[in-house]
Short mmCIF file of C-alpha atoms in Angstrom, two decimals:
data_model
loop_
_atom_site.label_atom_id
_atom_site.label_comp_id
_atom_site.label_asym_id
_atom_site.label_seq_id
_atom_site.Cartn_x
_atom_site.Cartn_y
_atom_site.Cartn_z
CA MET A 1 -5.66 5.54 -19.06
CA HIS A 2 -4.74 6.29 -22.81
CA ALA A 3 -8.21 7.10 -23.71
CA ASP A 4 -9.61 10.09 -26.05
CA LEU A 5 -10.67 12.05 -22.92
CA SER A 6 -11.47 15.81 -22.20
CA ARG A 7 -10.01 15.44 -18.96
CA LEU A 8 -10.18 13.79 -15.68
CA THR A 9 -11.88 15.69 -13.09
CA HIS A 10 -12.12 12.99 -9.65
CA ARG A 11 -10.48 15.04 -6.66
CA PRO A 12 -10.67 13.00 -3.72
CA GLU A 13 -9.41 15.50 -1.09
CA ARG A 14 -12.89 17.27 -1.97
CA HIS A 15 -15.12 15.21 -1.16
CA TYR A 16 -17.85 14.90 -3.84
CA SER A 17 -20.36 12.34 -3.34
CA ALA A 18 -22.17 12.03 -6.79
CA VAL A 19 -22.53 14.27 -9.90
CA VAL A 20 -25.54 15.80 -10.11
CA ALA A 21 -26.61 16.71 -14.21
CA GLN A 22 -28.52 19.49 -14.63
CA GLN A 23 -31.32 20.55 -17.66
CA GLY A 24 -30.16 21.74 -21.02
CA ARG A 25 -26.59 21.51 -20.11
CA VAL A 26 -23.99 19.82 -22.33
CA GLN A 27 -22.78 16.45 -20.87
CA LEU A 28 -18.78 15.66 -21.02
CA ASP A 29 -17.29 12.70 -20.72
CA ALA A 30 -15.41 14.22 -17.77
CA ASP A 31 -18.82 14.15 -15.96
CA ALA A 32 -20.04 10.74 -16.54
CA ASN A 33 -16.15 9.38 -15.23
CA GLU A 34 -15.72 11.32 -12.75
CA GLN A 35 -19.24 9.77 -11.40
CA THR A 36 -18.02 6.39 -12.01
CA ALA A 37 -14.54 7.13 -9.93
CA ILE A 38 -16.45 8.66 -6.61
CA GLN A 39 -18.26 5.43 -6.88
CA LEU A 40 -15.19 3.09 -7.09
CA PHE A 41 -13.25 5.20 -4.65
CA GLN A 42 -16.19 4.90 -1.97
CA ALA A 43 -16.60 1.28 -2.51
CA ARG A 44 -12.84 0.35 -2.46
CA THR A 45 -12.26 2.37 0.40
CA LEU A 46 -15.23 0.68 2.36
CA ALA A 47 -13.75 -2.08 1.45
CA ALA A 48 -10.48 -1.75 2.74
CA ASP A 49 -11.46 -0.17 6.01
CA LEU A 50 -13.44 -3.35 6.57
CA ILE A 51 -11.14 -6.11 5.04
CA GLY A 52 -7.66 -4.46 5.85
CA PRO A 53 -5.07 -4.21 3.10
CA HIS A 54 -5.83 -7.55 1.77
CA GLY A 55 -7.84 -10.86 2.67
CA GLY A 56 -10.08 -13.16 0.71
CA PRO A 57 -13.64 -14.61 1.91
CA ARG A 58 -13.46 -17.52 4.29
CA GLY A 59 -14.15 -20.40 2.45
CA ALA A 60 -13.09 -18.76 -0.90
CA THR A 61 -10.16 -17.42 -0.15
CA GLY A 62 -8.45 -16.68 -3.95
CA PHE A 63 -4.71 -17.47 -4.89
CA ARG A 64 -3.32 -20.21 -2.68
CA ILE A 65 0.17 -21.16 -3.97
CA ALA A 66 1.30 -24.26 -4.43
CA LEU A 67 4.59 -25.39 -5.19
CA ARG A 68 5.11 -27.92 -8.75
CA GLY A 69 8.39 -29.18 -9.08
CA GLY A 70 10.30 -29.64 -12.15
CA SER A 71 13.72 -29.22 -13.71
CA ARG A 72 14.66 -26.27 -11.44
CA GLU A 73 14.69 -23.87 -13.72
CA LEU A 74 11.20 -24.69 -14.79
CA ASP A 75 9.47 -25.05 -11.31
CA ASP A 76 5.75 -23.83 -11.44
CA LEU A 77 3.23 -22.43 -8.75
CA VAL A 78 0.01 -23.32 -8.84
CA ILE A 79 -2.47 -20.42 -8.09
CA GLY A 80 -5.89 -21.74 -6.63
CA GLY A 81 -9.02 -19.98 -7.88
CA GLY A 82 -11.38 -17.88 -5.77
CA ARG A 83 -11.30 -14.06 -4.54
CA TYR A 84 -8.99 -11.77 -3.08
CA TYR A 85 -9.06 -8.15 -2.11
CA VAL A 86 -5.90 -5.95 -2.37
CA ASP A 87 -6.61 -2.34 -1.30
CA GLY A 88 -10.16 -2.61 -1.54
CA ILE A 89 -9.77 -3.88 -5.18
CA LEU A 90 -11.18 -7.40 -6.17
CA CYS A 91 -8.95 -9.81 -7.54
CA ASP A 92 -10.46 -13.22 -8.98
CA ALA A 93 -8.62 -16.15 -9.33
CA THR A 94 -11.10 -18.47 -11.04
CA ARG A 95 -10.10 -19.93 -14.22
CA PRO A 96 -13.23 -20.04 -16.74
CA GLN A 97 -14.27 -23.37 -18.32
CA PRO A 98 -14.52 -23.34 -21.75
CA GLY A 99 -18.42 -23.67 -22.94
CA VAL A 100 -19.75 -27.32 -24.70
CA PRO A 101 -19.87 -27.05 -28.52
CA VAL A 102 -22.30 -28.03 -30.74
CA PRO A 103 -21.79 -31.72 -31.88
CA ALA A 104 -20.09 -31.79 -35.68
CA HIS A 105 -22.56 -34.85 -36.26
CA GLY A 106 -26.23 -35.54 -34.79
CA THR A 107 -28.50 -33.48 -33.09
CA ALA A 108 -28.67 -33.71 -30.13
CA ASP A 109 -26.47 -34.94 -27.07
CA THR A 110 -28.17 -38.05 -25.89
CA GLY A 111 -26.11 -39.09 -22.99
CA LYS A 112 -25.43 -42.45 -24.85
CA GLU A 113 -22.01 -43.22 -26.59
CA GLY A 114 -21.98 -43.58 -29.93
CA LYS A 115 -20.37 -41.57 -32.75
CA GLU A 116 -19.02 -39.16 -30.58
CA GLY A 117 -18.45 -41.37 -27.80
CA LYS A 118 -16.24 -40.57 -24.74
CA ASP A 119 -12.97 -42.06 -26.41
CA GLY A 120 -13.30 -39.72 -29.25
CA GLY A 121 -15.00 -36.76 -31.17
CA GLY A 122 -17.02 -37.51 -34.57
CA ASP A 123 -14.69 -37.62 -36.55
CA GLY A 124 -13.07 -40.22 -35.04
CA GLU A 125 -10.37 -38.06 -33.44
CA PRO A 126 -9.78 -38.46 -29.84
CA ALA A 127 -11.24 -36.22 -27.60
CA ALA A 128 -9.78 -32.92 -26.45
CA PRO A 129 -7.78 -33.06 -23.00
CA PRO A 130 -9.93 -31.45 -20.21
CA PRO A 131 -8.79 -27.85 -19.28
CA PRO A 132 -7.06 -27.32 -16.58
CA ALA A 133 -9.28 -26.19 -13.47
CA THR A 134 -6.79 -23.52 -11.81
CA TRP A 135 -4.44 -21.23 -13.34
CA THR A 136 -0.31 -21.28 -12.80
CA TYR A 137 2.63 -19.31 -12.86
CA TRP A 138 3.05 -19.85 -16.66
CA ASP A 139 0.03 -19.53 -18.06
CA GLN A 140 -1.39 -16.70 -15.36
CA PRO A 141 -3.83 -14.89 -18.23
CA ASP A 142 -2.11 -11.30 -17.72
CA GLY A 143 1.40 -12.62 -16.41
CA PHE A 144 3.05 -13.59 -20.07
CA ARG A 145 5.76 -15.14 -18.54
CA ASP A 146 8.70 -16.59 -21.34
CA PRO A 147 10.30 -19.73 -20.04
CA GLU A 148 13.20 -18.76 -22.39
CA ARG A 149 13.61 -15.56 -20.65
CA PRO A 150 15.89 -16.27 -17.42
CA GLY A 151 14.19 -13.51 -15.53
CA ASP A 152 11.16 -14.85 -15.33
CA ARG A 153 11.52 -17.93 -14.43
CA LEU A 154 11.19 -19.16 -10.47
CA PRO A 155 14.32 -18.52 -8.16
CA THR A 156 16.73 -21.48 -7.85
CA ALA A 157 17.38 -20.95 -4.35
CA PHE A 158 14.92 -20.98 -1.31
CA PRO A 159 13.77 -19.04 -0.01
CA TYR A 160 11.74 -16.33 -1.73
CA LEU A 161 8.61 -14.72 -1.73
CA VAL A 162 6.06 -15.02 -3.88
CA TYR A 163 2.99 -12.33 -4.07
CA LEU A 164 0.40 -10.41 -5.55
CA LYS A 165 0.88 -7.19 -8.08
CA VAL A 166 -2.34 -5.29 -8.39
CA TRP A 167 -3.25 -2.69 -10.81
CA GLU A 168 -5.78 -1.26 -13.56
CA ARG A 169 -5.17 -0.45 -17.07
CA LEU A 170 -7.53 0.72 -20.33
CA VAL A 171 -8.57 -1.15 -23.19
CA THR A 172 -10.04 0.11 -26.03
CA ALA A 173 -11.48 -1.66 -29.41
CA ALA A 174 -7.84 -1.52 -30.96
CA GLU A 175 -6.89 -3.99 -28.13
CA ASP A 176 -10.90 -5.80 -27.28
CA PRO A 177 -13.00 -5.53 -30.89
CA ALA A 178 -15.53 -6.84 -29.15
CA LEU A 179 -15.94 -3.51 -27.70
CA ARG A 180 -17.01 -1.97 -31.01
CA GLU A 181 -20.63 -1.89 -31.80
CA VAL A 182 -20.20 -3.18 -35.65
CA ALA A 183 -23.94 -1.77 -36.29
CA LEU A 184 -22.00 1.84 -36.38
CA GLY A 185 -20.21 1.09 -39.35
CA SER A 186 -16.51 1.14 -39.70
CA ALA A 187 -16.25 4.76 -40.49
CA LEU A 188 -17.78 5.53 -37.37
CA PRO A 189 -14.79 5.78 -34.21
CA ASP A 190 -15.47 3.28 -31.03
CA THR A 191 -17.70 4.14 -28.35
CA ALA A 192 -16.54 3.77 -24.37
CA ALA A 193 -13.34 2.21 -23.63
CA ARG A 194 -13.07 -0.27 -20.45
CA THR A 195 -10.63 -0.38 -17.59
CA LYS A 196 -9.21 -3.72 -16.31
CA VAL A 197 -8.05 -5.42 -13.23
CA VAL A 198 -5.00 -6.66 -13.75
CA TRP A 199 -3.02 -9.51 -11.42
CA GLN A 200 0.43 -11.02 -11.48
CA VAL A 201 2.01 -13.81 -9.16
CA LEU A 202 5.32 -13.03 -9.34
CA PRO A 203 8.20 -13.88 -6.97
CA LEU A 204 10.61 -11.84 -4.55
CA PRO A 205 14.08 -13.25 -3.55
CA ALA A 206 14.57 -13.49 -0.03
CA ALA A 207 17.59 -10.94 -0.15
CA ALA A 208 15.29 -8.65 -1.27
CA LEU A 209 13.37 -8.63 2.04
CA GLY A 210 16.27 -8.61 3.91
CA LEU A 211 15.53 -12.16 5.17
CA ASP A 212 18.10 -14.64 3.42
CA THR A 213 19.60 -15.27 6.50
CA GLY A 214 17.97 -17.38 9.43
CA ASN A 215 14.44 -18.63 9.92
CA PRO A 216 12.02 -15.84 9.72
CA THR A 217 8.01 -16.57 11.36
CA VAL A 218 5.61 -15.67 9.59
CA ASP A 219 4.68 -12.41 10.88
CA GLU A 220 8.60 -11.04 10.08
CA VAL A 221 7.77 -12.11 6.63
CA ARG A 222 4.51 -10.10 6.34
CA ALA A 223 6.46 -7.09 8.10
CA ALA A 224 9.21 -6.81 5.78
CA PHE A 225 7.05 -7.32 2.66
CA ALA A 226 4.78 -4.71 4.33
CA ARG A 227 7.72 -2.29 4.07
CA TRP A 228 9.05 -3.33 0.69
CA ALA A 229 5.71 -2.75 -0.99
CA GLU A 230 5.29 0.63 0.59
CA GLN A 231 8.18 1.49 -0.87
CA ALA A 232 7.91 -0.28 -4.57
CA ALA A 233 4.26 1.81 -4.64
CA THR A 234 5.32 5.42 -3.70
CA PRO A 235 6.02 7.07 -6.31
CA GLY A 236 9.42 8.90 -7.06
CA SER A 237 9.15 11.85 -9.36
CA ARG A 238 7.23 14.69 -9.41
CA LEU A 239 6.46 16.95 -12.35
CA ALA A 240 4.90 20.47 -12.90
CA ALA A 241 3.45 22.48 -16.15
CA ARG A 242 2.67 25.56 -17.42
CA GLY A 243 1.93 27.80 -20.35
CA GLU A 244 5.51 29.50 -21.29
CA HIS A 245 6.73 32.08 -19.48
CA PRO A 246 8.20 34.95 -22.19
CA GLY A 247 11.71 35.63 -21.18
CA PRO A 248 14.03 35.75 -17.91
CA ALA A 249 13.67 40.01 -18.39
CA ASP A 250 10.51 40.49 -16.77
CA ASP A 251 10.27 43.59 -13.98
CA GLU A 252 6.96 42.10 -12.59
CA PRO A 253 7.39 38.61 -12.32
CA CYS A 254 3.61 37.95 -11.11
CA LEU A 255 2.01 39.92 -14.59
CA VAL A 256 1.64 37.47 -17.33
CA ALA A 257 2.65 38.58 -20.95
CA PRO A 258 -0.03 38.37 -23.66
CA ASP A 259 2.62 35.92 -25.20
CA ALA A 260 2.59 33.78 -22.12
CA ARG A 261 0.17 31.81 -22.83
CA TYR A 262 -1.03 28.39 -24.81
CA ARG A 263 -0.83 29.19 -28.77
CA GLY A 264 -2.86 25.37 -29.97
CA PRO A 265 -5.39 26.21 -32.19
CA GLU A 266 -7.69 23.49 -30.31
CA ASN A 267 -8.02 21.96 -26.81
CA GLN A 268 -5.68 18.96 -25.95
CA LEU A 269 -4.83 17.09 -23.28
CA TYR A 270 -1.16 16.47 -23.30
CA ARG A 271 0.09 13.04 -21.82
CA VAL A 272 3.68 12.89 -20.51
CA GLU A 273 4.77 9.66 -19.81
CA VAL A 274 7.71 7.89 -18.56
CA HIS A 275 9.52 5.79 -20.66
CA ASP A 276 12.80 4.37 -19.98
CA GLY A 277 12.87 4.38 -16.06
CA GLY A 278 15.43 5.14 -13.59
CA SER A 279 17.47 8.16 -12.45
CA ALA A 280 17.49 10.87 -14.40
CA LYS A 281 20.74 10.30 -16.35
CA ASP A 282 18.79 6.84 -17.58
CA ALA A 283 15.07 8.04 -17.67
CA THR A 284 13.29 9.17 -20.58
CA PHE A 285 9.76 10.62 -21.85
CA LYS A 286 7.26 10.94 -24.36
CA TRP A 287 4.06 12.92 -24.75
CA SER A 288 0.96 13.28 -26.59
CA ARG A 289 -1.51 16.06 -27.37
CA GLU A 290 -4.39 12.66 -27.79
CA ASN A 291 -3.57 11.73 -24.45
CA GLY A 292 -1.81 8.76 -25.96
CA SER A 293 -5.21 7.74 -27.54
CA VAL A 294 -4.38 7.74 -31.52
CA THR A 295 -3.75 4.16 -31.87
CA PHE A 296 -3.54 2.01 -35.58
CA PRO A 297 -4.59 -2.12 -35.32
CA VAL A 298 -2.41 -4.21 -37.31
CA ASP A 299 -3.21 -6.58 -39.63
CA GLY A 300 0.25 -7.96 -40.56
CA LEU A 301 3.66 -7.80 -40.21
CA ASP A 302 6.21 -8.51 -42.59
CA GLY A 303 9.63 -7.38 -41.05
CA THR A 304 9.91 -3.10 -41.42
CA TRP A 305 6.54 -2.97 -42.99
CA VAL A 306 3.22 -3.08 -41.36
CA GLU A 307 -0.12 -3.69 -42.53
CA LEU A 308 -2.94 -1.23 -40.66
CA ALA A 309 -6.32 -1.72 -40.67
CA THR A 310 -6.76 1.82 -40.86
CA LEU A 311 -4.55 5.15 -41.27
CA GLY A 312 -6.50 7.35 -39.30
CA SER A 313 -9.57 8.98 -39.70
CA ASP A 314 -8.47 12.49 -40.25
CA ASP A 315 -5.33 14.67 -41.00
CA THR A 316 -4.79 15.22 -36.93
CA LEU A 317 -5.26 11.55 -36.40
CA ASP A 318 -3.42 9.86 -39.14
CA LEU A 319 -0.43 8.79 -39.20
CA ASP A 320 2.95 10.68 -41.45
CA VAL A 321 6.26 10.55 -42.43
CA GLY A 322 8.38 11.14 -39.20
CA ASP A 323 5.99 9.95 -36.35
CA LEU A 324 7.19 8.02 -33.94
CA VAL A 325 5.02 5.35 -32.75
CA GLU A 326 5.09 2.62 -30.53
CA PHE A 327 4.34 -1.11 -31.00
CA VAL A 328 1.90 -2.17 -28.46
CA ASP A 329 -0.14 -5.53 -27.71
CA THR A 330 -1.50 -7.35 -24.59
CA GLY A 331 1.47 -9.04 -23.45
CA TYR A 332 3.61 -5.82 -23.81
CA THR A 333 1.09 -3.54 -21.52
CA SER A 334 1.12 -6.16 -18.95
CA ARG A 335 4.98 -6.39 -18.97
CA GLY A 336 5.04 -3.13 -18.57
CA GLU A 337 8.11 -3.04 -20.63
CA ALA A 338 9.54 0.02 -22.57
CA GLU A 339 11.04 -0.88 -26.27
CA PRO A 340 12.48 1.41 -28.51
CA LEU A 341 9.86 3.82 -30.39
CA LEU A 342 10.17 3.65 -33.87
CA ARG A 343 10.34 6.04 -36.74
CA VAL A 344 7.93 6.02 -39.58
CA GLU A 345 9.84 6.06 -42.82
CA GLU A 346 7.09 5.85 -45.73
CA VAL A 347 3.39 5.24 -46.22
CA ASP A 348 1.84 3.74 -48.72
CA LEU A 349 -1.76 4.71 -48.87
CA PRO A 350 -3.33 2.54 -51.09
CA GLY A 351 -2.12 -0.68 -49.06
CA ARG A 352 -2.67 0.75 -45.84
CA ARG A 353 1.18 -0.02 -44.75
CA VAL A 354 4.17 1.78 -43.51
CA ARG A 355 7.72 1.06 -43.33
CA LEU A 356 9.31 1.67 -39.78
CA SER A 357 12.51 2.43 -38.89
CA GLY A 358 13.27 -0.88 -37.38
CA GLU A 359 11.51 -4.23 -36.58
CA PRO A 360 9.64 -4.56 -33.35
CA ALA A 361 11.28 -6.04 -30.58
CA PRO A 362 11.14 -9.99 -30.41
CA GLY A 363 7.69 -11.27 -28.76
CA VAL A 364 5.90 -7.91 -29.68
CA GLY A 365 3.07 -7.97 -32.72
CA ARG A 366 3.24 -10.97 -33.97
CA ARG A 367 0.89 -12.53 -32.27
CA PRO A 368 -2.73 -11.96 -33.34
CA GLU A 369 -4.68 -13.21 -30.43
CA LEU A 370 -2.40 -10.37 -28.29
CA HIS A 371 -4.44 -7.73 -30.62
CA PRO A 372 -1.23 -5.60 -31.58
CA PHE A 373 -1.54 -2.22 -32.97
CA LEU A 374 0.79 1.25 -33.19
CA ARG A 375 0.63 4.23 -30.60
CA ARG A 376 1.83 7.16 -31.91
CA TRP A 377 3.47 9.79 -29.59
CA ASP A 378 3.71 13.50 -30.90
CA HIS A 379 7.15 14.26 -29.97
CA HIS A 380 9.85 15.06 -32.60
CA GLU A 381 14.07 15.53 -32.15
CA SER A 382 13.53 19.06 -33.74
CA SER A 383 10.83 19.83 -31.36
CA ARG A 384 13.63 20.27 -28.26
CA ARG A 385 14.27 23.94 -28.00
CA THR A 386 13.81 25.53 -24.27
CA SER A 387 12.56 29.49 -24.04
CA GLY A 388 15.50 31.81 -23.10
CA ARG A 389 18.56 29.38 -23.45
CA GLY A 390 18.77 28.73 -26.94
CA ALA A 391 18.64 25.49 -28.72
CA ARG A 392 18.90 21.93 -26.50
CA ASP A 393 20.71 18.86 -27.66
CA GLY A 394 17.30 17.41 -29.52
CA ARG A 395 18.56 13.57 -29.95
CA LEU A 396 16.69 10.95 -28.75
CA ARG A 397 17.05 7.95 -26.96
CA HIS A 398 15.19 5.03 -28.20
CA GLY A 399 13.28 7.23 -29.45
CA ALA A 400 12.07 8.95 -26.68
CA LEU A 401 13.34 12.20 -24.90
CA PRO A 402 16.23 12.43 -22.29
CA VAL A 403 14.67 13.47 -18.80
CA GLU A 404 16.43 16.85 -17.38
CA GLU A 405 15.55 18.07 -14.35
CA GLY A 406 15.23 21.41 -12.83
CA GLY A 407 14.26 23.30 -15.96
CA TRP A 408 11.48 23.94 -17.95
CA LEU A 409 11.12 22.01 -20.96
CA PRO A 410 8.98 23.00 -23.81
CA LEU A 411 6.28 20.74 -25.91
CA GLU A 412 4.77 22.46 -28.02
CA ASP A 413 2.23 25.73 -28.32
CA GLY A 414 4.20 27.19 -25.01
CA VAL A 415 3.15 23.97 -22.92
CA GLU A 416 6.17 23.53 -20.75
CA VAL A 417 7.33 20.87 -18.00
CA TRP A 418 9.41 20.85 -15.40
CA PHE A 419 10.67 17.64 -13.75
CA ALA A 420 11.60 18.13 -10.16
CA PRO A 421 15.27 17.31 -9.29
CA GLY A 422 16.49 13.74 -7.83
CA GLY A 423 13.60 12.02 -8.90
CA SER A 424 13.00 8.26 -9.72
CA TYR A 425 11.23 7.27 -12.54
CA ARG A 426 9.05 4.24 -13.31
CA THR A 427 7.95 2.96 -16.59
CA GLY A 428 4.51 3.61 -17.32
CA ASP A 429 4.13 6.65 -14.71
CA PHE A 430 1.91 9.25 -16.56
CA TRP A 431 0.85 13.40 -15.88
CA LEU A 432 -2.14 14.86 -18.09
CA ILE A 433 -2.25 18.20 -18.74
CA PRO A 434 -5.60 19.95 -20.13
CA ALA A 435 -5.11 22.86 -22.45
CA ARG A 436 -7.42 25.39 -23.37
CA THR A 437 -7.76 27.70 -25.98
CA ALA A 438 -10.48 29.78 -24.49
CA THR A 439 -8.15 30.45 -21.13
CA GLY A 440 -4.92 30.56 -23.19
CA GLY A 441 -3.24 28.38 -20.97
CA VAL A 442 -3.16 24.44 -18.96
CA GLU A 443 -5.26 23.38 -16.42
CA TRP A 444 -2.79 23.03 -13.52
CA PRO A 445 -2.55 23.58 -9.72
CA THR A 446 -0.64 26.98 -8.50
CA ASP A 447 -0.13 28.75 -5.55
CA PRO A 448 -1.42 32.35 -4.67
CA ALA A 449 1.31 33.39 -6.31
CA ARG A 450 0.32 31.44 -9.34
CA ARG A 451 3.36 29.22 -9.43
CA PRO A 452 3.12 25.74 -10.54
CA LEU A 453 2.99 23.02 -7.83
CA LEU A 454 4.90 19.75 -8.08
CA GLN A 455 2.78 17.21 -8.61
CA TYR A 456 3.15 13.17 -8.29
CA PRO A 457 2.35 11.18 -11.21
CA SER A 458 -1.78 10.69 -11.87
CA GLY A 459 -0.64 6.71 -12.28
CA ILE A 460 0.12 3.95 -12.33
CA ALA A 461 -1.22 3.22 -8.92
CA VAL A 462 0.46 -0.40 -7.93
CA HIS A 463 -0.47 -2.67 -5.06
CA PHE A 464 0.93 -5.37 -3.26
CA ALA A 465 -0.46 -8.36 -0.97
CA PRO A 466 2.04 -11.13 0.11
CA LEU A 467 0.89 -14.73 -0.91
CA ALA A 468 3.32 -17.72 0.38
CA TRP A 469 6.82 -18.23 1.72
CA ILE A 470 8.04 -20.78 -0.28
CA ALA A 471 10.97 -22.16 2.25
CA GLY A 472 11.37 -25.69 0.26
CA GLU A 473 9.69 -28.22 -1.89
CA GLN A 474 7.81 -29.24 0.68
CA THR A 475 6.66 -26.08 2.51
CA GLU A 476 4.79 -23.06 1.42
CA PRO A 477 3.78 -21.32 4.56
CA ASP A 478 0.73 -19.35 3.93
CA LEU A 479 0.73 -15.43 4.05
CA ARG A 480 -3.01 -15.07 3.10
CA LEU A 481 -5.48 -13.37 5.37
CA ALA A 482 -8.94 -14.48 5.39
CA PHE A 483 -12.32 -12.97 6.80
CA ARG A 484 -15.51 -14.22 7.95
CA PRO A 485 -19.17 -13.03 6.75
CA LEU A 486 -20.56 -10.13 8.59
CA ALA A 487 -24.32 -11.51 8.51
CA ALA A 488 -24.81 -13.80 11.32
CA SER A 489 -28.45 -16.20 11.44
CA ILE A 490 -31.36 -14.86 14.08
CA PRO A 491 -31.50 -16.95 17.08
CA ALA A 492 -34.52 -18.61 17.07
CA ALA A 493 -37.05 -17.74 20.41
CA ASP A 494 -36.47 -19.98 23.49
CA ASP A 495 -37.55 -20.26 27.11
CA ALA A 496 -34.56 -18.22 28.28
CA ALA A 497 -35.24 -15.42 25.79
CA LEU A 498 -38.86 -15.14 26.39
CA ALA A 499 -38.11 -15.50 30.72
CA ALA A 500 -35.77 -12.46 30.02
CA GLU A 501 -38.15 -10.56 28.27
CA GLU A 502 -40.73 -11.04 31.22
CA GLU A 503 -38.41 -9.99 33.54
CA ALA A 504 -37.77 -6.61 31.47
CA ARG A 505 -41.14 -5.93 31.29
CA ALA A 506 -41.57 -6.34 35.29
CA ALA A 507 -38.61 -3.89 35.83
CA GLU A 508 -41.27 -1.37 34.18
CA SER A 509 -44.24 -2.28 36.68
CA ASP A 510 -44.83 -1.81 40.08
CA ASP A 511 -47.43 -4.76 39.80
CA PRO A 512 -45.19 -7.57 42.28
CA SER A 513 -47.48 -10.08 40.22
CA TYR A 514 -46.14 -8.48 36.85
CA GLY A 515 -43.42 -11.36 36.95
CA SER A 516 -45.81 -14.40 37.04
CA PRO A 517 -46.86 -15.89 34.19
CA TYR A 518 -50.06 -14.23 32.84
CA ASP A 519 -53.36 -15.84 32.80
CA ALA A 520 -55.95 -14.95 29.76
CA SER A 521 -58.80 -15.87 31.83
CA GLY A 522 -57.68 -13.58 35.08
CA PRO A 523 -57.08 -9.74 35.35
CA ALA A 524 -55.15 -8.11 33.13
CA PRO A 525 -51.76 -7.02 34.82
CA SER A 526 -51.84 -3.40 36.21
CA ARG A 527 -49.88 -0.55 34.02
CA SER A 528 -46.46 1.04 34.49
CA GLN A 529 -46.34 3.73 36.79
CA THR A 530 -45.37 6.15 33.76
CA THR A 531 -48.57 5.25 31.70
CA ALA A 532 -50.68 5.27 34.39
CA ALA A 533 -49.66 8.59 35.42
CA ALA A 534 -49.94 10.15 31.72
CA GLU A 535 -53.46 8.42 31.05
CA ALA A 536 -54.44 10.01 34.61
CA ALA A 537 -53.10 13.68 33.44
CA VAL A 538 -55.23 13.29 29.87
CA ASP A 539 -58.49 12.26 32.04
CA GLU A 540 -57.87 15.84 34.37
CA GLU A 541 -57.06 17.88 31.35
CA GLY A 542 -60.39 16.86 30.01
CA THR A 543 -62.20 17.11 33.01
CA ALA A 544 -61.00 20.47 33.24
#
C-alpha cells in the first residue's frame, strides 16, 4: 500500500487480539492500523474457517457465469449479481443502479405523462436506455479489459475455465478526490487512505490446468484449479535488508563498527517494489524512501508535457529534474502492469508543468475519470555502488534497477538489500524497511547472530476461486459453492414435546404417579429424592 505510513506492525504470529491505548501517550498511525489489521484478520479467518476457501450464501450467491456469444473474438460473459467469499474476503458483484435526477422542467414527478413522458425527456429528447442490471466481462468495474488487445479477449477454443481473482489495493485522495475534506483547504495534506477489495473475472485456458484433453468432471476441474491457484498465489522471491556493513576485513564480524549504521537525516519507510517481473535476468525493481506515497495528480497531458495540480508541498516532497516517475491511473493499477518509468527533464514552476523523457504508454493517463497521477520513485542511475566491491553498472532498464541476486545492493544512507538466488518475481510485490535515526539502523528480523533473515514480500496477496467451466456455447458447468445460514427457526411446543418433558421429570422422581397428568385440584406430586434429602438435612441442622 503506497501510503504515508511510519511502519506496519501487525504480526499474526504474535497472536495479539487488540491494541490498548494508554493515557498521556503519543498515538501513532501504526497503532490504529494494527487494530484494523487485527480485526480484519480475525473476521476473515473466521469466515474462511466456516465457509471454506470460497463460497456464497444460498439464495444470494454471486458471480454466476453465462456465456454470451458474439463474433468469436468478442464473446462476452454475463456476471450474475450477489456475494461471494474468497479466503474470507467478501466480494460483491451487485451492480449499483443510478439514482433518479430532478426533472429538468417541472417541480414534481406526478406519475402522469406530460412533457417528460415515458418516451422522452423534458427537452423532447429520447429517454436514456436503462442501465444493465449485471456486470459483464468487458465492463466489470476493476477489469479494464480492452477488446483491441488480443490478450484480453476470451479464448477462441473450448473448454476454458473462468475464475475470480481477488486482492486489495490502497486508494488515496490522488485517485479518489472525494476522500479529501475540502474544508481543510488545499494547503493541508489529505487525511486517511482506504483499502479496496478488487475482483476480476478472468479466463484460464484448459491447457494451463492440464485438462486440454478428455472430458473432466467438475471435481477434477476443481482439484486442478486448486493446484494452479496455490502455485500462482505463492510468492517466489525473498529479500533481506540491513544497515551498511563497514567492510570485508573485520576480524570480529559480530561486532558492529560505528559507521555500520543508517545515516539518513530523517526516519523513513523504504519501499522496495518489483517493477518488471520474471526471473532474475528479466526482473527489475524500484525503491522509495517515502513508501511510494509522493504523488502528483495530473490535470492535463500534452505529449511529454504534464500539467499537475501541485508540484509538491516542500523540498522533500516535490519534483526536480532527474527524478524518475511512474504514470499511474486506476486502470493501470488494476491491471498490474509495468510500463517504463519516465525521467523529469524540465520543470515549469509558474505553469505547474513538467516535461518527461517520453510520452506515457498508450491507454494510461488519457482519461480524466480514471484520475491519473505521477508517482515519484527515489532511485537514480548514479546510486548504484556496492560496498567493498567498487562501482557497478548503474544503467537502468525501463527506468528501474536490474535485480542482482546473491549480493548486497545499496539504496542510500547505508541501507542495503539482498535478493535470494533463484527467485521468481511478480510485478507489484514489495518489501517495507523502516529506517530510524534514533538507532542508526533498520528494523528487520534477524537471527541470534544478528544476521538479517530472508523475508517473502509483504504483498500483493492474491486469492483465487473457480467460477465456471466453459465447455461450449450451451454448457457452463457451475464450479461455485454455496452455504446455508446457520440460524434456524425455534420449533413450537407440541404434544410430543410436552410428553417428552413429562417423561424427563418422571425420571428424576420416585413417585410412580409422577408421570400421570398433574391435577391442580389434587395433591401435589412428591419431591425428588435429591430435593427431599437436601431439605431434610437443612431441617436437622436447624434443630441441632
